[in-house]
mmCIF file of C-alpha atoms and ligand atoms in Angstrom:
data_model
loop_
_atom_site.group_PDB
_atom_site.id
_atom_site.type_symbol
_atom_site.label_atom_id
_atom_site.label_comp_id
_atom_site.label_asym_id
_atom_site.label_seq_id
_atom_site.Cartn_x
_atom_site.Cartn_y
_atom_site.Cartn_z
ATOM 1 C CA UNK U 13 132.236 -27.634 59.022
ATOM 2 C CA UNK U 14 133.402 -26.484 55.599
ATOM 3 C CA UNK U 15 131.061 -27.511 52.776
ATOM 4 C CA UNK U 16 132.237 -30.639 50.983
ATOM 5 C CA UNK U 17 135.146 -31.045 53.412
ATOM 6 C CA UNK U 18 136.910 -34.395 53.108
ATOM 7 C CA UNK U 19 137.777 -36.404 56.182
ATOM 8 C CA UNK U 20 141.484 -37.296 56.367
ATOM 9 C CA UNK U 21 142.387 -40.805 55.216
ATOM 10 C CA UNK U 22 143.941 -41.682 58.569
ATOM 11 C CA UNK U 23 140.773 -40.730 60.434
ATOM 12 C CA UNK U 24 138.624 -42.710 58.002
ATOM 13 C CA UNK U 25 140.723 -45.819 58.568
ATOM 14 C CA UNK U 26 140.441 -45.379 62.320
ATOM 15 C CA UNK U 27 136.655 -45.059 62.006
ATOM 16 C CA UNK U 28 136.505 -48.156 59.797
ATOM 17 C CA UNK U 29 138.571 -50.120 62.291
ATOM 18 C CA UNK U 30 136.259 -49.232 65.188
ATOM 19 C CA UNK U 31 133.190 -50.098 63.099
ATOM 20 C CA UNK U 32 134.665 -53.455 62.152
ATOM 21 C CA UNK U 33 135.552 -54.191 65.781
ATOM 22 C CA UNK U 34 132.024 -53.397 66.992
ATOM 23 C CA UNK U 35 130.486 -55.428 64.175
ATOM 24 C CA UNK U 36 132.643 -58.451 64.890
ATOM 25 C CA UNK U 37 132.200 -58.285 68.675
ATOM 26 C CA UNK U 38 128.434 -58.134 68.207
ATOM 27 C CA UNK U 39 128.507 -61.171 65.907
ATOM 28 C CA UNK U 40 130.568 -63.139 68.444
ATOM 29 C CA UNK U 41 128.273 -62.215 71.347
ATOM 30 C CA UNK U 42 125.141 -63.182 69.386
ATOM 31 C CA UNK U 43 126.847 -66.394 68.279
ATOM 32 C CA UNK U 44 127.591 -67.308 71.899
ATOM 33 C CA UNK U 45 123.994 -66.551 72.874
ATOM 34 C CA UNK U 46 122.558 -68.575 69.992
ATOM 35 C CA UNK U 47 124.755 -71.548 70.750
ATOM 36 C CA UNK U 48 123.693 -71.426 74.401
ATOM 37 C CA UNK U 49 127.289 -70.972 75.584
ATOM 38 C CA UNK U 50 126.289 -67.838 77.486
ATOM 39 C CA UNK U 51 123.002 -66.523 78.858
ATOM 40 C CA UNK U 52 122.959 -62.755 79.335
ATOM 41 C CA UNK U 53 120.617 -59.889 78.570
ATOM 42 C CA UNK U 54 121.883 -58.280 75.351
ATOM 43 C CA UNK U 55 120.865 -55.182 73.396
ATOM 44 C CA UNK U 56 122.604 -55.419 70.054
ATOM 45 C CA UNK U 57 124.001 -52.220 68.541
ATOM 46 C CA UNK U 58 123.992 -53.853 65.063
ATOM 47 C CA UNK U 59 123.249 -51.162 62.471
ATOM 48 C CA UNK U 60 124.444 -48.329 64.746
ATOM 49 C CA UNK U 61 128.202 -49.018 64.527
ATOM 50 C CA UNK U 62 129.017 -45.846 62.642
ATOM 51 C CA UNK U 63 127.886 -43.306 65.254
ATOM 52 C CA UNK U 64 130.322 -43.842 68.150
ATOM 53 C CA UNK U 65 133.080 -44.890 65.728
ATOM 54 C CA UNK U 66 132.873 -41.489 64.071
ATOM 55 C CA UNK U 67 132.193 -39.449 67.225
ATOM 56 C CA UNK U 68 135.058 -41.028 69.170
ATOM 57 C CA UNK U 69 137.440 -40.200 66.307
ATOM 58 C CA UNK U 70 136.651 -36.542 67.063
ATOM 59 C CA UNK U 71 137.362 -36.959 70.810
ATOM 60 C CA UNK U 72 140.604 -36.891 72.782
ATOM 61 C CA UNK U 73 141.575 -40.140 74.485
ATOM 62 C CA UNK U 74 140.912 -38.722 77.971
ATOM 63 C CA UNK U 75 137.460 -37.322 77.131
ATOM 64 C CA UNK U 76 134.475 -38.932 78.855
ATOM 65 C CA UNK U 77 131.748 -41.227 77.558
ATOM 66 C CA UNK U 78 128.320 -41.891 79.065
ATOM 67 C CA UNK U 79 126.038 -44.467 77.468
ATOM 68 C CA UNK U 80 123.085 -46.842 77.845
ATOM 69 C CA UNK U 81 122.300 -50.574 77.978
ATOM 70 C CA UNK U 82 122.522 -50.546 74.131
ATOM 71 C CA UNK U 83 126.068 -49.350 74.507
ATOM 72 C CA UNK U 84 128.635 -52.008 73.733
ATOM 73 C CA UNK U 85 129.464 -50.063 70.544
ATOM 74 C CA UNK U 86 129.930 -46.863 72.572
ATOM 75 C CA UNK U 87 132.032 -48.718 75.165
ATOM 76 C CA UNK U 88 134.325 -50.206 72.537
ATOM 77 C CA UNK U 89 134.702 -46.772 70.910
ATOM 78 C CA UNK U 90 135.601 -45.195 74.253
ATOM 79 C CA UNK U 91 138.812 -47.201 74.262
ATOM 80 C CA UNK U 92 137.943 -49.446 77.232
ATOM 81 C CA UNK U 93 139.695 -52.809 77.163
ATOM 82 C CA UNK U 94 137.786 -55.419 75.183
ATOM 83 C CA UNK U 95 138.897 -58.124 77.605
ATOM 84 C CA UNK U 96 137.341 -56.236 80.498
ATOM 85 C CA UNK U 97 134.172 -55.319 78.588
ATOM 86 C CA UNK U 98 133.517 -58.920 77.569
ATOM 87 C CA UNK U 99 134.354 -60.274 80.999
ATOM 88 C CA UNK U 100 131.981 -57.795 82.647
ATOM 89 C CA UNK U 101 129.211 -58.755 80.238
ATOM 90 C CA UNK U 102 129.660 -62.347 81.413
ATOM 91 C CA UNK U 103 129.744 -61.301 85.085
ATOM 92 C CA UNK U 104 133.357 -62.393 85.503
ATOM 93 C CA UNK U 105 135.858 -61.285 88.161
ATOM 94 C CA UNK U 106 138.149 -59.838 85.453
ATOM 95 C CA UNK U 107 135.470 -57.443 84.173
ATOM 96 C CA UNK U 108 135.426 -53.639 84.334
ATOM 97 C CA UNK U 109 133.512 -53.811 87.642
ATOM 98 C CA UNK U 110 134.828 -57.232 88.703
ATOM 99 C CA UNK U 111 131.576 -58.810 87.563
ATOM 100 C CA UNK U 112 129.260 -56.735 89.744
ATOM 101 C CA UNK U 113 127.970 -54.500 86.942
ATOM 102 C CA UNK U 114 127.010 -56.902 84.197
ATOM 103 C CA UNK U 115 126.152 -55.992 80.605
ATOM 104 C CA UNK U 116 123.993 -52.980 81.523
ATOM 105 C CA UNK U 117 126.547 -51.316 83.774
ATOM 106 C CA UNK U 118 129.875 -51.147 81.983
ATOM 107 C CA UNK U 119 132.152 -48.496 83.368
ATOM 108 C CA UNK U 120 135.886 -48.006 83.213
ATOM 109 C CA UNK U 121 136.840 -44.521 84.430
ATOM 110 C CA UNK U 122 140.504 -45.106 83.514
ATOM 111 C CA UNK U 123 139.597 -45.131 79.832
ATOM 112 C CA UNK U 124 136.934 -42.410 80.174
ATOM 113 C CA UNK U 125 133.952 -44.780 80.040
ATOM 114 C CA UNK U 126 132.212 -43.243 83.025
ATOM 115 C CA UNK U 127 128.702 -44.663 83.140
ATOM 116 C CA UNK U 128 126.423 -47.126 81.393
ATOM 117 C CA UNK U 129 122.865 -46.925 82.640
ATOM 118 C CA UNK U 130 119.693 -48.943 82.130
ATOM 119 C CA UNK U 131 117.589 -45.987 83.238
ATOM 120 C CA UNK U 132 116.294 -44.378 80.049
ATOM 121 C CA UNK U 133 117.370 -40.714 80.068
ATOM 122 C CA UNK U 134 119.339 -41.275 83.272
ATOM 123 C CA UNK U 135 122.727 -40.679 81.671
ATOM 124 C CA UNK U 136 122.141 -37.047 80.717
ATOM 125 C CA UNK U 137 122.129 -35.413 84.180
ATOM 126 C CA UNK U 138 125.123 -37.585 85.127
ATOM 127 C CA UNK U 139 126.967 -36.370 82.015
ATOM 128 C CA UNK U 140 126.331 -32.805 83.191
ATOM 129 C CA UNK U 141 127.882 -33.624 86.549
ATOM 130 C CA UNK U 142 130.937 -35.171 84.934
ATOM 131 C CA UNK U 143 131.302 -32.164 82.631
ATOM 132 C CA UNK U 144 130.978 -29.749 85.552
ATOM 133 C CA UNK U 145 133.600 -31.697 87.523
ATOM 134 C CA UNK U 146 135.950 -31.578 84.535
ATOM 135 C CA UNK U 147 135.573 -27.815 84.368
ATOM 136 C CA UNK U 148 135.948 -27.293 88.133
ATOM 137 C CA UNK U 149 139.125 -29.382 88.100
ATOM 138 C CA UNK U 150 140.441 -27.486 85.066
ATOM 139 C CA UNK U 151 140.803 -30.733 83.090
ATOM 140 C CA UNK U 152 139.275 -29.334 79.892
ATOM 141 C CA UNK U 153 137.762 -32.713 79.015
ATOM 142 C CA UNK U 154 134.609 -33.055 76.951
ATOM 143 C CA UNK U 155 131.810 -35.437 77.939
ATOM 144 C CA UNK U 156 129.944 -37.216 75.151
ATOM 145 C CA UNK U 157 126.571 -38.549 76.255
ATOM 146 C CA UNK U 158 124.837 -41.161 74.072
ATOM 147 C CA UNK U 159 121.136 -41.997 74.418
ATOM 148 C CA UNK U 160 118.191 -43.119 72.283
ATOM 149 C CA UNK U 161 115.274 -41.332 70.637
ATOM 150 C CA UNK U 162 112.924 -42.672 73.328
ATOM 151 C CA UNK U 163 115.020 -40.946 75.992
ATOM 152 C CA UNK U 164 114.108 -37.562 74.555
ATOM 153 C CA UNK U 165 110.559 -37.997 75.927
ATOM 154 C CA UNK U 166 111.885 -38.276 79.480
ATOM 155 C CA UNK U 167 111.939 -35.246 81.775
ATOM 156 C CA UNK U 168 115.619 -35.747 82.577
ATOM 157 C CA UNK U 169 116.493 -35.086 78.904
ATOM 158 C CA UNK U 170 114.836 -31.649 79.015
ATOM 159 C CA UNK U 171 116.192 -30.703 82.422
ATOM 160 C CA UNK U 172 119.705 -31.789 81.494
ATOM 161 C CA UNK U 173 119.743 -29.858 78.218
ATOM 162 C CA UNK U 174 118.491 -26.744 79.988
ATOM 163 C CA UNK U 175 121.073 -26.934 82.767
ATOM 164 C CA UNK U 176 123.914 -27.722 80.360
ATOM 165 C CA UNK U 177 122.845 -24.705 78.298
ATOM 166 C CA UNK U 178 122.691 -22.185 81.148
ATOM 167 C CA UNK U 179 125.971 -23.409 82.616
ATOM 168 C CA UNK U 180 127.679 -23.736 79.194
ATOM 169 C CA UNK U 181 128.768 -27.240 80.161
ATOM 170 C CA UNK U 182 131.286 -29.045 77.935
ATOM 171 C CA UNK U 183 128.882 -31.800 76.888
ATOM 172 C CA UNK U 184 127.938 -33.204 73.497
ATOM 173 C CA UNK U 185 124.539 -34.893 73.627
ATOM 174 C CA UNK U 186 124.359 -37.563 70.931
ATOM 175 C CA UNK U 187 120.905 -39.019 70.311
ATOM 176 C CA UNK U 188 121.132 -42.283 68.378
ATOM 177 C CA UNK U 189 117.758 -42.074 66.669
ATOM 178 C CA UNK U 190 117.031 -45.659 65.591
ATOM 179 C CA UNK U 191 113.315 -44.885 65.138
ATOM 180 C CA UNK U 192 112.145 -47.252 67.897
ATOM 181 C CA UNK U 193 111.886 -47.230 71.673
ATOM 182 C CA UNK U 194 111.471 -50.805 72.894
ATOM 183 C CA UNK U 195 108.569 -52.138 70.797
ATOM 184 C CA UNK U 196 107.064 -48.799 69.751
ATOM 185 C CA UNK U 197 107.829 -46.802 66.603
ATOM 186 C CA UNK U 198 108.915 -43.245 67.344
ATOM 187 C CA UNK U 199 106.079 -41.666 65.349
ATOM 188 C CA UNK U 200 103.617 -43.008 67.948
ATOM 189 C CA UNK U 201 105.356 -41.243 70.818
ATOM 190 C CA UNK U 202 106.601 -37.956 69.328
ATOM 191 C CA UNK U 203 105.065 -35.273 67.123
ATOM 192 C CA UNK U 204 108.361 -33.581 66.251
ATOM 193 C CA UNK U 205 109.800 -34.472 62.848
ATOM 194 C CA UNK U 206 113.353 -33.919 64.044
ATOM 195 C CA UNK U 207 114.522 -34.424 67.598
ATOM 196 C CA UNK U 208 117.300 -31.885 66.983
ATOM 197 C CA UNK U 209 114.657 -29.110 66.884
ATOM 198 C CA UNK U 210 114.197 -29.646 70.632
ATOM 199 C CA UNK U 211 117.579 -27.949 71.136
ATOM 200 C CA UNK U 212 115.949 -24.626 70.217
ATOM 201 C CA UNK U 213 113.930 -24.726 73.468
ATOM 202 C CA UNK U 214 117.176 -24.495 75.396
ATOM 203 C CA UNK U 215 119.016 -22.044 73.159
ATOM 204 C CA UNK U 216 121.713 -24.485 72.042
ATOM 205 C CA UNK U 217 122.639 -25.754 68.576
ATOM 206 C CA UNK U 218 120.776 -28.838 67.362
ATOM 207 C CA UNK U 219 121.929 -30.767 64.302
ATOM 208 C CA UNK U 220 120.468 -33.791 62.536
ATOM 209 C CA UNK U 221 123.003 -35.919 60.681
ATOM 210 C CA UNK U 222 122.901 -39.261 58.899
ATOM 211 C CA UNK U 223 124.464 -41.336 61.674
ATOM 212 C CA UNK U 224 125.134 -44.140 59.218
ATOM 213 C CA UNK U 225 127.375 -41.780 57.218
ATOM 214 C CA UNK U 226 130.598 -41.887 59.250
ATOM 215 C CA UNK U 227 132.245 -38.946 57.477
ATOM 216 C CA UNK U 228 129.271 -36.615 57.967
ATOM 217 C CA UNK U 229 128.914 -37.714 61.592
ATOM 218 C CA UNK U 230 132.611 -37.158 62.263
ATOM 219 C CA UNK U 231 132.528 -33.595 60.889
ATOM 220 C CA UNK U 232 129.456 -32.670 62.943
ATOM 221 C CA UNK U 233 130.945 -34.248 66.077
ATOM 222 C CA UNK U 234 134.298 -32.524 65.591
ATOM 223 C CA UNK U 235 132.596 -29.134 65.539
ATOM 224 C CA UNK U 236 130.477 -29.915 68.622
ATOM 225 C CA UNK U 237 133.448 -31.295 70.573
ATOM 226 C CA UNK U 238 135.554 -28.217 69.714
ATOM 227 C CA UNK U 239 132.720 -25.923 70.736
ATOM 228 C CA UNK U 240 132.316 -27.708 74.072
ATOM 229 C CA UNK U 241 136.075 -27.636 74.742
ATOM 230 C CA UNK U 242 136.338 -23.947 73.865
ATOM 231 C CA UNK U 243 133.687 -23.005 76.434
ATOM 232 C CA UNK U 244 130.906 -22.603 73.857
ATOM 233 C CA UNK U 245 128.583 -25.010 75.673
ATOM 234 C CA UNK U 246 126.601 -28.077 74.688
ATOM 235 C CA UNK U 247 125.265 -29.274 71.335
ATOM 236 C CA UNK U 248 122.487 -31.739 70.613
ATOM 237 C CA UNK U 249 123.366 -34.064 67.746
ATOM 238 C CA UNK U 250 120.610 -36.287 66.376
ATOM 239 C CA UNK U 251 122.294 -39.132 64.492
ATOM 240 C CA UNK U 252 119.804 -41.007 62.303
ATOM 241 C CA UNK U 253 120.211 -44.779 62.308
ATOM 242 C CA UNK U 254 118.310 -48.080 62.603
ATOM 243 C CA UNK U 255 118.386 -51.186 64.810
ATOM 244 C CA UNK U 256 118.854 -54.405 62.820
ATOM 245 C CA UNK U 257 118.255 -56.813 65.721
ATOM 246 C CA UNK U 258 115.251 -55.278 67.440
ATOM 247 C CA UNK U 259 115.148 -54.200 71.047
ATOM 248 C CA UNK U 260 116.910 -57.072 72.777
ATOM 249 C CA UNK U 261 118.345 -60.459 71.919
ATOM 250 C CA UNK U 262 115.483 -62.823 71.123
ATOM 251 C CA UNK U 263 113.129 -60.077 69.893
ATOM 252 C CA UNK U 264 111.174 -61.556 66.958
ATOM 253 C CA UNK U 265 110.442 -57.998 65.747
ATOM 254 C CA UNK U 266 106.790 -58.537 64.649
ATOM 255 C CA UNK U 267 106.182 -54.787 65.066
ATOM 256 C CA UNK U 268 108.909 -53.803 62.581
ATOM 257 C CA UNK U 269 107.733 -53.837 58.919
ATOM 258 C CA UNK U 270 109.866 -56.327 56.994
ATOM 259 C CA UNK U 271 110.167 -54.093 53.911
ATOM 260 C CA UNK U 272 111.409 -51.226 56.105
ATOM 261 C CA UNK U 273 113.971 -53.556 57.696
ATOM 262 C CA UNK U 274 115.081 -54.958 54.323
ATOM 263 C CA UNK U 275 115.610 -51.457 52.916
ATOM 264 C CA UNK U 276 117.730 -50.471 55.913
ATOM 265 C CA UNK U 277 119.767 -53.678 55.969
ATOM 266 C CA UNK U 278 120.525 -53.110 52.274
ATOM 267 C CA UNK U 279 122.212 -49.884 53.442
ATOM 268 C CA UNK U 280 124.199 -51.625 56.211
ATOM 269 C CA UNK U 281 126.723 -48.960 57.265
ATOM 270 C CA UNK U 282 129.647 -51.365 57.751
ATOM 271 C CA UNK U 283 129.983 -52.824 54.209
ATOM 272 C CA UNK U 284 128.848 -49.476 52.812
ATOM 273 C CA UNK U 285 131.741 -47.582 54.397
ATOM 274 C CA UNK U 286 134.149 -50.288 53.342
ATOM 275 C CA UNK U 287 132.986 -49.991 49.725
ATOM 276 C CA UNK U 288 133.204 -46.196 49.882
ATOM 277 C CA UNK U 289 136.789 -46.208 51.171
ATOM 278 C CA UNK U 290 137.830 -48.593 48.407
ATOM 279 C CA UNK U 291 135.923 -46.703 45.681
ATOM 280 C CA UNK U 292 137.526 -43.406 46.720
ATOM 281 C CA UNK U 293 141.003 -44.892 46.942
ATOM 282 C CA UNK U 294 141.267 -44.268 50.696
ATOM 283 C CA UNK U 295 142.112 -47.949 51.256
ATOM 284 C CA UNK U 296 142.561 -51.150 49.292
ATOM 285 C CA UNK U 297 140.422 -54.161 49.938
ATOM 286 C CA UNK U 298 143.540 -56.072 51.045
ATOM 287 C CA UNK U 299 144.300 -53.364 53.616
ATOM 288 C CA UNK U 300 140.783 -53.550 55.061
ATOM 289 C CA UNK U 301 140.883 -57.365 55.058
ATOM 290 C CA UNK U 302 144.073 -57.163 57.073
ATOM 291 C CA UNK U 303 142.365 -54.900 59.649
ATOM 292 C CA UNK U 304 139.331 -57.225 59.841
ATOM 293 C CA UNK U 305 141.488 -60.328 60.279
ATOM 294 C CA UNK U 306 143.715 -58.784 62.913
ATOM 295 C CA UNK U 307 140.636 -57.719 64.891
ATOM 296 C CA UNK U 308 139.029 -61.108 64.433
ATOM 297 C CA UNK U 309 142.020 -62.828 66.050
ATOM 298 C CA UNK U 310 142.084 -60.260 68.890
ATOM 299 C CA UNK U 311 138.370 -60.726 69.532
ATOM 300 C CA UNK U 312 138.645 -64.533 69.490
ATOM 301 C CA UNK U 313 141.323 -64.346 72.153
ATOM 302 C CA UNK U 314 139.355 -61.848 74.264
ATOM 303 C CA UNK U 315 136.262 -64.082 74.061
ATOM 304 C CA UNK U 316 138.269 -67.151 75.091
ATOM 305 C CA UNK U 317 139.770 -65.281 78.034
ATOM 306 C CA UNK U 318 136.361 -63.970 79.144
ATOM 307 C CA UNK U 319 134.824 -67.458 78.952
ATOM 308 C CA UNK U 320 137.699 -68.952 80.922
ATOM 309 C CA UNK U 321 137.794 -66.184 83.552
ATOM 310 C CA UNK U 322 136.591 -67.000 87.074
ATOM 311 C CA UNK U 323 133.298 -65.857 88.532
ATOM 312 C CA UNK U 324 133.657 -63.408 91.452
ATOM 313 C CA UNK U 325 134.338 -65.192 94.739
ATOM 314 C CA UNK U 326 131.475 -65.189 97.258
ATOM 315 C CA UNK U 327 133.740 -63.418 99.737
ATOM 316 C CA UNK U 328 133.937 -60.451 97.334
ATOM 317 C CA UNK U 329 130.209 -59.759 97.618
ATOM 318 C CA UNK U 330 130.581 -56.472 99.526
ATOM 319 C CA UNK U 331 133.950 -55.357 98.095
ATOM 320 C CA UNK U 332 133.662 -51.971 96.327
ATOM 321 C CA UNK U 333 130.004 -51.814 97.384
ATOM 322 C CA UNK U 334 130.218 -50.379 100.895
ATOM 323 C CA UNK U 335 132.946 -48.171 102.362
ATOM 324 C CA UNK U 336 132.605 -50.184 105.531
ATOM 325 C CA UNK U 337 131.354 -53.740 105.196
ATOM 326 C CA UNK U 338 128.142 -54.150 107.240
ATOM 327 C CA UNK U 339 128.264 -56.695 110.034
HETATM 328 C C1 LIG J 403 113.070 -44.530 83.076
HETATM 329 C C2 LIG J 403 112.825 -45.783 82.270
HETATM 330 N N1 LIG J 403 111.605 -45.969 81.728
HETATM 331 C C3 LIG J 403 111.360 -47.072 80.989
HETATM 332 C C4 LIG J 403 112.321 -48.034 80.816
HETATM 333 C C5 LIG J 403 112.051 -49.278 79.982
HETATM 334 N N2 LIG J 403 112.751 -49.168 78.704
HETATM 335 C C6 LIG J 403 113.917 -49.819 78.521
HETATM 336 S S1 LIG J 403 114.556 -49.525 77.008
HETATM 337 C C7 LIG J 403 113.304 -48.507 76.590
HETATM 338 C C8 LIG J 403 113.261 -47.837 75.237
HETATM 339 C C9 LIG J 403 114.199 -46.703 75.091
HETATM 340 O O1 LIG J 403 114.293 -46.333 73.734
HETATM 341 P P1 LIG J 403 115.435 -45.444 73.154
HETATM 342 O O2 LIG J 403 115.763 -44.364 74.126
HETATM 343 O O3 LIG J 403 115.026 -45.039 71.802
HETATM 344 O O4 LIG J 403 116.707 -46.409 73.118
HETATM 345 P P2 LIG J 403 117.013 -47.680 72.196
HETATM 346 O O5 LIG J 403 116.626 -48.887 73.003
HETATM 347 O O6 LIG J 403 116.272 -47.557 70.939
HETATM 348 O O7 LIG J 403 118.493 -47.659 71.996
HETATM 349 C C10 LIG J 403 112.380 -48.417 77.631
HETATM 350 C C11 LIG J 403 111.153 -47.612 77.574
HETATM 351 C C12 LIG J 403 113.575 -47.814 81.435
HETATM 352 N N3 LIG J 403 114.579 -48.697 81.328
HETATM 353 N N4 LIG J 403 113.804 -46.681 82.140
HETATM 354 MG MG1 LIG J 404 115.486 -45.905 69.984
#
């Protein structure tokens, strides 16, 4: 990345649009939960919108995404259909996996959203496999694998980084470091200051970036994606961020200091990026309002369709589960 390089206006608008979409979808989902209209397990990505919005702007549309239970932001960024994402979260027949996956298992291979896993650290070895398959098939697609800071204490993280390094796999490992794993602050489970330093153990580049700065994140991701595509192997990106809603919906967050939370919420990446784009003349406030309103209408319709969609029929229980339905 060239020092002081500016991100193109078009790319910045695309990033803003994805951030706004994630933000608004999250608000709708939490609204439905609070009103009791739906009852699902939900891990809000609120506060982390910027990371996949920026990273996906550096990807090609047929590149692959692997993510976790806290992954609705990553899924939206991957380009998967919002209708299908929402329907799957509600267990409906019109969802990405016809309602059999649920909120923790969103996958839509047609749009490159390959895996969402609830197994902490479980996505990394799978990302390696997808990257290897892409290379063997000569597809030249890059796999972006998102995971949390807590995942970097799991053996699979270390094994996957090592294997990706020795095989020069076209993977970009993106750690969304939100400073907490479930109900435990990171400093109680790791001695390393920066998770990116762990890349040195495997001989690959490791970069820490402010994940709530979309421009900086985009530039770092663009370099890592290009390196992976050109056969240069994997990169570990540590994108610094914060969770505004705790671990899962309903978390009262007693273990998160309120002054720490207040300071981070004051730096909310969504309004901050909006203000930056306006201040730098990259967009007018009317232009951004128009984007927000268009998305709002789209999301309302997608929510209505997901709510109205049918549940899977009982007779579908074994469809897509077994090659041959057991007697
Ligand atoms: C292998 C495994 N161990 C433990 C858990 C329980 N668990 C679920 S989420 C979580 C915290 C993970 O933290 P992090 O990787 O930082 O992701 P975040 O939730 O902050 O996005 C844990 C320990 C799990 N799902 N899988
Ligand atoms: Mg975390």
